[in-house]
Coordinates of C-alpha atoms and ligand atoms in Angstrom, one line a residue:
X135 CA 6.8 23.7 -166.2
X136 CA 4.2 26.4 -166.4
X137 CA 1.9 24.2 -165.7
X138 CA 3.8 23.2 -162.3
X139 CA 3.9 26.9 -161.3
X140 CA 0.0 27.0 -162.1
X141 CA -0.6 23.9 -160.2
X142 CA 1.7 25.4 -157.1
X143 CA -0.3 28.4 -156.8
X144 CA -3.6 26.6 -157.1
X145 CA -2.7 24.4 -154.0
X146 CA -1.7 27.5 -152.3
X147 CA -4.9 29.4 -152.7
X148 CA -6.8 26.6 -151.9
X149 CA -5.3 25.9 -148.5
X150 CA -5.5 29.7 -147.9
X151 CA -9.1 30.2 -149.3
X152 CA -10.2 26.7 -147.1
X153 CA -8.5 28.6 -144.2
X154 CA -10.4 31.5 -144.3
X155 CA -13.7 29.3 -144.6
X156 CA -12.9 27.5 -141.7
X157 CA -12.2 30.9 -139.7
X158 CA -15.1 32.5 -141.0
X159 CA -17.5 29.5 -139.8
X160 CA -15.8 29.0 -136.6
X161 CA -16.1 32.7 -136.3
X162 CA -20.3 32.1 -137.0
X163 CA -20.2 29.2 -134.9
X164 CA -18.5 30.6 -131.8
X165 CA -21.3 34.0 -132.3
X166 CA -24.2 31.1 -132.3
X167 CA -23.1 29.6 -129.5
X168 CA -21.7 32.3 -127.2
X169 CA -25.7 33.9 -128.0
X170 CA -27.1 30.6 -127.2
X171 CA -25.2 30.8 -123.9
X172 CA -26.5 33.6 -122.7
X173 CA -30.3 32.8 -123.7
X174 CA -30.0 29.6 -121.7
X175 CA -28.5 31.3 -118.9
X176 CA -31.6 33.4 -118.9
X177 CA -33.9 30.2 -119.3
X178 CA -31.7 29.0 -115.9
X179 CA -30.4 25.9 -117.7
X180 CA -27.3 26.0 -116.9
X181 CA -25.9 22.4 -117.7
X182 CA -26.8 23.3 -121.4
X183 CA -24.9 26.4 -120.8
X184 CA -22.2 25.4 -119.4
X185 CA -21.9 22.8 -122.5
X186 CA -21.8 25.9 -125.1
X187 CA -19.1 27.4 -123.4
X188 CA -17.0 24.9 -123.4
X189 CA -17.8 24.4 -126.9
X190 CA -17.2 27.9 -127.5
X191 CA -13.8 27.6 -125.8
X192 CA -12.5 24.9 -128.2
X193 CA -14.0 26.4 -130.9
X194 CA -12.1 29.7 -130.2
X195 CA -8.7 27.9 -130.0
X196 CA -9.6 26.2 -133.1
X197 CA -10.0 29.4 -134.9
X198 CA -6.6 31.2 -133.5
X199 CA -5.0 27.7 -135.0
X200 CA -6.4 28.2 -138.4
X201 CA -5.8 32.2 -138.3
X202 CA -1.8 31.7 -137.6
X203 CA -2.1 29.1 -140.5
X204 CA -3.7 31.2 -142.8
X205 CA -1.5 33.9 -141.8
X206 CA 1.3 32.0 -143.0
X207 CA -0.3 30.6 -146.3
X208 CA -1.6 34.3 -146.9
X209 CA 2.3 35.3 -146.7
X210 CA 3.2 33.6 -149.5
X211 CA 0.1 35.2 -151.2
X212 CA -0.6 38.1 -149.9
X213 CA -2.0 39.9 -153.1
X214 CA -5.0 37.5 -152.5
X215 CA -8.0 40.2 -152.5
X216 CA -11.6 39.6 -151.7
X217 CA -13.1 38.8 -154.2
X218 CA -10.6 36.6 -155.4
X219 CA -10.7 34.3 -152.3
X220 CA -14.6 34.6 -152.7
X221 CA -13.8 33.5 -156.2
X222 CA -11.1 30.6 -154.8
X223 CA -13.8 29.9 -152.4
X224 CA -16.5 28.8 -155.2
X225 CA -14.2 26.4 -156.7
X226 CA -13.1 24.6 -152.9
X227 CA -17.2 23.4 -152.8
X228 CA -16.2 20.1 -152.1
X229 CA -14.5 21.1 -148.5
X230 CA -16.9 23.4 -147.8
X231 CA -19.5 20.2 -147.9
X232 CA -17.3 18.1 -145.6
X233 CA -17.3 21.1 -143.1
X234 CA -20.9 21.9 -143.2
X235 CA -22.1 18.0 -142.0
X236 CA -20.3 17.8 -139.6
X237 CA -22.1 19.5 -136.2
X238 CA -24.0 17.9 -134.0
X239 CA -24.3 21.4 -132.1
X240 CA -26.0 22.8 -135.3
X241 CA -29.5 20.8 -134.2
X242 CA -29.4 22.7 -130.9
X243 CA -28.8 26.4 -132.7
X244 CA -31.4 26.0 -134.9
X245 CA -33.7 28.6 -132.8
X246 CA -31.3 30.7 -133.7
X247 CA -31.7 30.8 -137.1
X248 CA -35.0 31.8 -137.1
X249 CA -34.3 35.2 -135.4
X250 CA -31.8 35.6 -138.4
X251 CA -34.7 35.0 -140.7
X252 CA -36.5 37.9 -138.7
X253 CA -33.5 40.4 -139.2
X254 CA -33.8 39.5 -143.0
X255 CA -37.0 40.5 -143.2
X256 CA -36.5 43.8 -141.7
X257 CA -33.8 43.8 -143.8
X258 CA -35.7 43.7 -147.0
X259 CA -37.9 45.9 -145.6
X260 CA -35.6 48.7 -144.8
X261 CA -34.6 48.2 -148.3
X262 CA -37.6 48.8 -149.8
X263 CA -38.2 52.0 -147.6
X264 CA -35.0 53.1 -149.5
X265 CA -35.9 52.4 -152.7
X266 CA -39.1 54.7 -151.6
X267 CA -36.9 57.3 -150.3
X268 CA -35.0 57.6 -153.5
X269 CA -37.9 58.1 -155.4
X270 CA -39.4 60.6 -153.5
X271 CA -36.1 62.2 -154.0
X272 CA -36.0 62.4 -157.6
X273 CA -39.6 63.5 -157.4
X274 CA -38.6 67.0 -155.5
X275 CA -35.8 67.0 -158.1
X276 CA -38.4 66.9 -161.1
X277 CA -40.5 69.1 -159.5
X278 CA -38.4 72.0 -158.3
X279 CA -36.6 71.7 -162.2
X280 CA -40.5 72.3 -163.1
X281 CA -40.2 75.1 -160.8
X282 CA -37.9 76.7 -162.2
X283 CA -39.2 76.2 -165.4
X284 CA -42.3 77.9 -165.2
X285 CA -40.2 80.6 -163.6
X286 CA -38.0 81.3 -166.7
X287 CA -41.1 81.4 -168.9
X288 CA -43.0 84.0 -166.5
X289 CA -39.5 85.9 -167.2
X290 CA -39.1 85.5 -171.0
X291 CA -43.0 86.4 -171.4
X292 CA -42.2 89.8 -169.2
X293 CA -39.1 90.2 -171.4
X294 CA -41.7 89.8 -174.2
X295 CA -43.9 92.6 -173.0
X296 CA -41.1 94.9 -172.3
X297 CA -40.0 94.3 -175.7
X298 CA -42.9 95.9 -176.8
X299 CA -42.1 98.9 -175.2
X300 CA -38.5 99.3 -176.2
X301 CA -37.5 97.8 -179.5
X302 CA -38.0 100.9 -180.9
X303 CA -35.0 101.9 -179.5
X304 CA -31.8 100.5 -180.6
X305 CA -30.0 100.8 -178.0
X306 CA -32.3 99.5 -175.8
X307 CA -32.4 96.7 -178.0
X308 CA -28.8 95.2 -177.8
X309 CA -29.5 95.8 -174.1
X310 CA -32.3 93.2 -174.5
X311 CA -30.6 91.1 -176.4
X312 CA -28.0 90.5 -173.8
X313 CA -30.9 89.9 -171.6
X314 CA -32.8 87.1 -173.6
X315 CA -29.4 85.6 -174.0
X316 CA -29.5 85.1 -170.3
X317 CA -32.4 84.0 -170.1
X318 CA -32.4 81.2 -172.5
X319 CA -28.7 80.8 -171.4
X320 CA -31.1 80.1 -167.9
X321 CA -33.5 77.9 -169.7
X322 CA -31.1 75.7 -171.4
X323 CA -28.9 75.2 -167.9
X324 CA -31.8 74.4 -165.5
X325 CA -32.2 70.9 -166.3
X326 CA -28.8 70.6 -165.2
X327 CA -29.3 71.4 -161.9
X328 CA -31.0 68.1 -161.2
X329 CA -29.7 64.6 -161.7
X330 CA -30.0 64.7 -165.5
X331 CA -26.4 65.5 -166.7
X332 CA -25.5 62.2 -165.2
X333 CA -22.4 64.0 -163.1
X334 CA -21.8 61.7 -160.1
X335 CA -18.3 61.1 -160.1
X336 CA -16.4 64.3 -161.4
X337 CA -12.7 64.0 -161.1
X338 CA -11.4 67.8 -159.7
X339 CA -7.5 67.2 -158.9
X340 CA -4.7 68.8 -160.1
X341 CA -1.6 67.5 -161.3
X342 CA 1.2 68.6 -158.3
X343 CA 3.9 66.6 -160.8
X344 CA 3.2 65.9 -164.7
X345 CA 5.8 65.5 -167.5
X346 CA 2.9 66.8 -170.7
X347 CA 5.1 66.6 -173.2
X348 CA 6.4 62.9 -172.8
X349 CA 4.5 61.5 -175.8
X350 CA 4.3 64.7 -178.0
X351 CA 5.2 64.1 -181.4
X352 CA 6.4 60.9 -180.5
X353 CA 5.0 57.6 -182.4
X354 CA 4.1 55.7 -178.8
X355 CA 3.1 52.1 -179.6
X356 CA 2.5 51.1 -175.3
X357 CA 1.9 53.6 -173.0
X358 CA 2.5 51.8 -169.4
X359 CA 1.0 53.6 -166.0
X360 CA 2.4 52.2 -163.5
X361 CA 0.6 52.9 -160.2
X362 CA 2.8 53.5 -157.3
X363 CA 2.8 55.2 -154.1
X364 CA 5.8 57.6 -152.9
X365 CA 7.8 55.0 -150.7
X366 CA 8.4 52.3 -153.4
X367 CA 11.2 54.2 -155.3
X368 CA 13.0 50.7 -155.3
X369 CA 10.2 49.0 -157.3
X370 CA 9.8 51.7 -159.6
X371 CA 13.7 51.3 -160.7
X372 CA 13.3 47.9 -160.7
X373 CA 10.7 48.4 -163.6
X374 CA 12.4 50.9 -165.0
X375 CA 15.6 48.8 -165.4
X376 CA 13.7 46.0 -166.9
X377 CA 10.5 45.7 -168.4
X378 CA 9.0 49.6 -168.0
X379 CA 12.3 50.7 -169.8
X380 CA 11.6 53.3 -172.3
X381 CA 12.4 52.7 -175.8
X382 CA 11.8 52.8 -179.3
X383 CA 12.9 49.5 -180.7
X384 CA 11.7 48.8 -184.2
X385 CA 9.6 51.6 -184.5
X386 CA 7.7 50.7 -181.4
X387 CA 7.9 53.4 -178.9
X388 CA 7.5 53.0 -175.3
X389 CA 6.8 55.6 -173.0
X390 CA 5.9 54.5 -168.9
X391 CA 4.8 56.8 -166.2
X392 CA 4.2 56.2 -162.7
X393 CA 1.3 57.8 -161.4
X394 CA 1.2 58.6 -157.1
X395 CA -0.8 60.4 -155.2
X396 CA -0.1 63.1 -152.6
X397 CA 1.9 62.8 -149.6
X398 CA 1.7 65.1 -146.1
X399 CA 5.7 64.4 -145.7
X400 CA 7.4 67.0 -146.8
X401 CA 11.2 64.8 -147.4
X402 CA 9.0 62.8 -149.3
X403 CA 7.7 65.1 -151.4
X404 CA 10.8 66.7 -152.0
X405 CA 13.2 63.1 -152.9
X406 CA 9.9 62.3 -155.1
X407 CA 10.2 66.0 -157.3
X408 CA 13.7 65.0 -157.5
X409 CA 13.5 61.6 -158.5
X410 CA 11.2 62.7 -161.1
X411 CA 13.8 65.2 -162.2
X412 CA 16.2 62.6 -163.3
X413 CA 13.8 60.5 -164.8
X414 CA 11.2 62.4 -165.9
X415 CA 8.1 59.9 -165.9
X416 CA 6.3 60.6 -162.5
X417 CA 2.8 62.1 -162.3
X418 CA 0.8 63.5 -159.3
X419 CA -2.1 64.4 -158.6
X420 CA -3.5 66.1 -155.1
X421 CA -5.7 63.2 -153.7
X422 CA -4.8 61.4 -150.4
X423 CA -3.0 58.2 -151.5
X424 CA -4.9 55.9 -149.2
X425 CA -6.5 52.5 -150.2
X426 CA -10.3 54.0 -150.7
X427 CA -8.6 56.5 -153.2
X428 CA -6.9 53.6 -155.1
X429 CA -10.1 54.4 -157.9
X430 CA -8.9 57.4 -158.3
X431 CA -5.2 56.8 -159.1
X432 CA -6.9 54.7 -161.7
X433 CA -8.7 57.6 -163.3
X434 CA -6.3 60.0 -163.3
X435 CA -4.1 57.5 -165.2
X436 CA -7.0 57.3 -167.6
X437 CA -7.0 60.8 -167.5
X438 CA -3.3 61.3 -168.2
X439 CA -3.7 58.7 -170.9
X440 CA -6.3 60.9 -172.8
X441 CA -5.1 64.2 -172.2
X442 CA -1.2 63.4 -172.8
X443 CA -1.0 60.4 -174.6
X444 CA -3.8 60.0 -176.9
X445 CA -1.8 58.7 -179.5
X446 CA -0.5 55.8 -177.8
X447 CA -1.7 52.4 -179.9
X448 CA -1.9 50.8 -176.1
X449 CA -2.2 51.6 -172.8
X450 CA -1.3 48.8 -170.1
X451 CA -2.2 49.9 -166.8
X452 CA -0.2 47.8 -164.2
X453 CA 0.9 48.2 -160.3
X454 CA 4.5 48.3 -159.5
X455 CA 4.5 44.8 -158.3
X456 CA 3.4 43.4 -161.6
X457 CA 6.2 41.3 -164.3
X458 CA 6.0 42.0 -167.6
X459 CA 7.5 39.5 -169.8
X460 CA 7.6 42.1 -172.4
X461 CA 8.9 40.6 -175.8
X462 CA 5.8 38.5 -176.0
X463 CA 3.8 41.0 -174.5
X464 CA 4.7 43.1 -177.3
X465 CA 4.4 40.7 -179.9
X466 CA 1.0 39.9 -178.8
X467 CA -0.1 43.7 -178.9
X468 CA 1.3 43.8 -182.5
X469 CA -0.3 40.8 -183.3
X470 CA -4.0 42.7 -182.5
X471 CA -2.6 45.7 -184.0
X472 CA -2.4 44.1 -187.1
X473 CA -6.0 42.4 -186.9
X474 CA -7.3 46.2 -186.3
X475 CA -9.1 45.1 -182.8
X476 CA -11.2 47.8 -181.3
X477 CA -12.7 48.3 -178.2
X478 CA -10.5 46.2 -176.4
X479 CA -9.9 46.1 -172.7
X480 CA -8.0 43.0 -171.7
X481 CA -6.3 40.9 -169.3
X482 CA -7.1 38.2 -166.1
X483 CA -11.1 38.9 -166.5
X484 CA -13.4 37.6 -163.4
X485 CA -17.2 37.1 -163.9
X486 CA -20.2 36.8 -161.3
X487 CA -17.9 37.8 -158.3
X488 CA -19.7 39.3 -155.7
X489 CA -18.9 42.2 -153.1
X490 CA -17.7 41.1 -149.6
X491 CA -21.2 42.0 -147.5
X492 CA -19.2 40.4 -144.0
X493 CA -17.6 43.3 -142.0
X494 CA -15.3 41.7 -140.4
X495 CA -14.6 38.7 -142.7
X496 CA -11.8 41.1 -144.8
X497 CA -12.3 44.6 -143.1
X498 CA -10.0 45.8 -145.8
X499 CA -12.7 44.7 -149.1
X500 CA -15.8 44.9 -146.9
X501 CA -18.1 46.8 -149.9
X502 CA -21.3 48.2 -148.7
X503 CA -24.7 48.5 -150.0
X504 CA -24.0 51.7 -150.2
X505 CA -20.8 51.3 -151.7
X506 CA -22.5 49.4 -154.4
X507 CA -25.8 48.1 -153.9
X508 CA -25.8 45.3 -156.5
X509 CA -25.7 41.9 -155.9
X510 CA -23.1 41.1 -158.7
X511 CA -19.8 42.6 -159.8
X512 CA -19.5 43.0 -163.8
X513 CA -17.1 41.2 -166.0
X514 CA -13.6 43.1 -165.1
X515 CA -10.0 42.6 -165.8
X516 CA -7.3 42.0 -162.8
X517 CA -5.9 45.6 -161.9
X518 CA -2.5 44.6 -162.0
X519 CA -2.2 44.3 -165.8
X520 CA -4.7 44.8 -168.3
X521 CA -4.9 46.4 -172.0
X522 CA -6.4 49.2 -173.3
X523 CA -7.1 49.8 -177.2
X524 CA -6.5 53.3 -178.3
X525 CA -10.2 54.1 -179.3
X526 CA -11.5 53.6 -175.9
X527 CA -8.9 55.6 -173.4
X528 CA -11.0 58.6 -173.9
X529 CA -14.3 57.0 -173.8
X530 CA -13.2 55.5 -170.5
X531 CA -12.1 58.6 -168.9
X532 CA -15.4 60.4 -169.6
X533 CA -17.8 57.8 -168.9
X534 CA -15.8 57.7 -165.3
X535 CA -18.0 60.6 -164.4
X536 CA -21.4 59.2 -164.6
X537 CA -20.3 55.9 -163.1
X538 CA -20.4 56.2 -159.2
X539 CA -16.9 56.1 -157.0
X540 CA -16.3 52.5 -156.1
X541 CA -12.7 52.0 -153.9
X542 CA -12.3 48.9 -155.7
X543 CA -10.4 50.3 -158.7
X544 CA -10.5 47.2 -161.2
X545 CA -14.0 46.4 -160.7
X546 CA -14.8 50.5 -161.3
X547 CA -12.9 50.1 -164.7
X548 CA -15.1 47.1 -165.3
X549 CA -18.5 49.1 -164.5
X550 CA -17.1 51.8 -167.3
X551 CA -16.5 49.5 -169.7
X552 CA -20.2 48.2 -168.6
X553 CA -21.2 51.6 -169.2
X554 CA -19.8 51.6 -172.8
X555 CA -21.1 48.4 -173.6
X556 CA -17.8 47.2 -173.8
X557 CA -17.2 43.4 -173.3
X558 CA -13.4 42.9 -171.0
X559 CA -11.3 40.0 -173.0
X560 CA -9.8 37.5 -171.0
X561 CA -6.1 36.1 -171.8
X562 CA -4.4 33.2 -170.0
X563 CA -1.1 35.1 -170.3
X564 CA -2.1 37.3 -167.8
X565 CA -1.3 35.5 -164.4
X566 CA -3.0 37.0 -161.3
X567 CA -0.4 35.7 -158.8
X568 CA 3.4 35.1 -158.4
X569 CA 5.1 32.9 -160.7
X570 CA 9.0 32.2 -159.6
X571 CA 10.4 33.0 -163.3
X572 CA 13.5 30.5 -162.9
X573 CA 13.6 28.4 -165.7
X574 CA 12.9 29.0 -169.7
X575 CA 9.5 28.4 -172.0
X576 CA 7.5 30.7 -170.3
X577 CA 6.1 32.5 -173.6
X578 CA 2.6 31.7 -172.4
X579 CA 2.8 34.1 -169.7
X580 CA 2.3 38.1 -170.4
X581 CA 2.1 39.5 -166.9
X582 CA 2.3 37.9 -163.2
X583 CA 1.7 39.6 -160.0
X584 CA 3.2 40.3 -156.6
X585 CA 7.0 40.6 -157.4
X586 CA 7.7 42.8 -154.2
X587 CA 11.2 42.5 -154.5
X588 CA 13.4 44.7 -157.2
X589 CA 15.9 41.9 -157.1
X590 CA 13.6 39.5 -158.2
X591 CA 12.4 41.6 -161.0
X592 CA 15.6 41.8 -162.2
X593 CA 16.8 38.3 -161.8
X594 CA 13.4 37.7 -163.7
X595 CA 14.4 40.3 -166.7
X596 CA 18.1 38.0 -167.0
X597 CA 16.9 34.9 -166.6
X598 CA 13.4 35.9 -169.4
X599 CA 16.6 37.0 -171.2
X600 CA 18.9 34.9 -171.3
X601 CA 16.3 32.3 -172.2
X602 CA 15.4 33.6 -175.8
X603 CA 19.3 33.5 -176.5
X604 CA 19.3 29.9 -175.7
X605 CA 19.6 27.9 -179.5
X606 CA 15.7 27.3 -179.9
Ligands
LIG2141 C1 -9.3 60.8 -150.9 O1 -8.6 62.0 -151.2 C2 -9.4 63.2 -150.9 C3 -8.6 64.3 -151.4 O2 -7.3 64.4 -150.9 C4 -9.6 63.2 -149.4 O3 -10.3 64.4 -149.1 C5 -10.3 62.0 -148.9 O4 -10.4 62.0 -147.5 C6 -9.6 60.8 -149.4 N1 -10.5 59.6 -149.1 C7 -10.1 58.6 -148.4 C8 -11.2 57.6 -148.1 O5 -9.0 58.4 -148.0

């Protein structure tokens, strides 16, 4: 039956990810064409002309038909993120073949390909003038740290000089003391100044809401950071009714906290202070919650994690539209417990995705070059579940600030764990998209995605439940 499910969703992303190829190459033909147009009206031929047009036309109403039906299909799976239909896309080669033999009108555009190859080349040209640049930058770093070098010294050898003159006098000589204290105090900080402490991504928010004392002197076996946003109050007591309940069954304590981020409305602000009154598990920090922050919800939860909760065994990191089917879950956790695995960070991993490059092909996951200018993501885990060990919460947090900001929050956690060396494990269990739990034997499955709907995350919890009291 899992399998069904599986097979289900596949279907579904394919249509959708086929869709969006078909949109996005109508979208490159229509460009071609409408360019082509206006060259051959300049050449005068207007026959030709009025031919592309007309193409253009049809292939314009071809591409609102496939938008509405991608709409639709993108409904059902609307968690669908870039790089995961990129992903989708590599696996639908076969359609992709059938679409690209197929034009005639392709022969015709060819001229304009060659322009394109132009606008490459200036491309990779402009790029290499950046590389330049950046060099010459780090050049006037290193030399004005140089600079200020050789100014120190000039000071500590006056300082030597005047010691000369004054160490006869005690007095004078604490007073000197103090001052070679500053000055090495100088010496020792001016590297700083330049790139080599490796700052580039400090963290420096305050908590506005935080419950510190939630896992003190507390065994904590999972520690679950839920991210959230202020509106969903309904999906966080949907969690906290079911799988993000708090407890301490058999010795294995579990504490969950929802992490936001700030909100301009002042209701808001004030229904989310006293929901977190009653239930004590909400932390805030003062950072726009918009969807180029999401990283840093991710952090802070990290952050929270290491300064709060250090002794948790486990941190799962999930969004507030994620199942947990939480009696295997925790069985599995127990289960690497009791092997002693280290260094573990864990869940639906993704390899050799790339950044979206195409503006306007998913405006919302469009990454520039200077958003991140490789070519290639790193391994990384699915952001709406994955596992952290114990021995690398910390490590994760601090390394956060010498890994560049990238909006993406998964594939950020993915370049820290890069960072550390740290190799992300992939599990089957964890399911990336919606599975309709409505029938028994799903042990396989850890964590799905993209319940939106309280109701259904508790029909879920009865039905996962009533399941293991079924005779086996
Ligand atoms: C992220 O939050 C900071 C702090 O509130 C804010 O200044 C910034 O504009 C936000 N960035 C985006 C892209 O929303």
């Amino acid at each position: 039956m899992g399998r069904n499910g599986r097979a289900v969703s596949a279907i579904l992303l394919l249509s959708v990810a086929s869709a969006v190829l078909h949109i996005h190459l109508m979208q490159k033909r229509v460009r071609n064409l409408e360019h082509r147009f206006s060259q051959l009206q300049t050449d005068g031929d207007e026959i030709a002309g009025k031919e592309a047009v007309l193409e253009a036309t049809r292939l314009k109403r071809e591409k609102t038909r496939l938008v509405q039906k991608s709409y639709r299909a993108t409904g059902e799976v609307q968690h669908r993120r870039g790089p995961l239909v990129e992903h989708e896309l590599r696996t639908a080669n076969s359609k992709e073949d059938k679409l690209r033999t197929a034009n005639s009108k392709e022969d015709k555009l060819r001229t304009a390909n060659s322009k394109e190859d132009k606008l490459r080349t200036a491309k990779s040209k402009k790029d290499k003038l950046r590389t330049a640049k950046s060099i010459e930058h780090e050049q006037r770093i290193a030399g004005s740290i140089e600079h200020e070098h050789r100014m120190a010294g000039s000071i500590e050898s006056k300082l030597g000089q005047d010691v000369i003159q004054t160490a006869s006098e005690d007095t004078q000589r604490d007073d000197y003391n103090k001052l070679v204290e500053r000055v090495l105090l100088r010496l020792t900080t001016v590297p700083d100044k330049g790139s080599e402490t490796g700052v580039v991504n400090p963290h420096p928010y305050s908590f506005v809401i935080n419950n510190p004392g939630k896992c003190e002197n507390q065994d904590v076996f999972l520690l679950i950071l839920v991210t959230s946003v202020v509106e969903n109050m309904r999906q966080r007591n949907g969690i906290r009714q079911t799988w993000g309940k708090e407890s301490n069954m058999a010795g294995l304590g579990i504490k969950t906290v929802f992490a936001i981020g700030k909100t301009g409305d002042v209701a808001k602000q004030t229904a989310l202070e006293e929901e977190n009154r009653i239930y004590r598990d909400i932390i805030q920090e003062d950072f726009d919650d918009t969807h180029r922050n999401a990283t840093l919800k991710t952090i802070m939860c990290l952050r929270w994690a290491s300064q709060f909760c250090a002794n948790a065994e486990f941190v799962l990191k999930a969004t507030d539209n994620t199942f947990v089917n939480r009696i295997p879950f925790m069985n599995y956790l127990q289960g690497l417990q009791n092997r002693n695995i280290k260094g573990l960070l864990m869940g639906y991993t993704y390899s050799g995705t790339k950044p979206l490059r195409d503006p306007f092909f998913i405006p919302k996951w469009y990454v520039s070059e200077d958003d991140f200018p490789r070519d290639v993501y790193p391994k990384y885990t699915a952001g709406f579940a994955f596992v952290i060990s114990n021995d690398i919460i910390r490590p994760l947090y601090e390394v956060s600030f010498k890994v560049k900001y990238l909006f993406i929050e998964d594939v950020y956690v993915g370049l820290c764990a890069e960072k550390l060396g740290i190799d992300p494990t992939h599990h089957d269990g964890f399911y990336p998209i919606f599975v309709d739990v409505n029938y028994c034997g799903l042990d396989w499955l850890l964590a799905s995605h993209s319940v939106t709907e309280p109701e259904l995350m508790t029909k879920f919890w009865l039905i996962i439940n009533a399941c293991r009291r079924l005779p086996q």
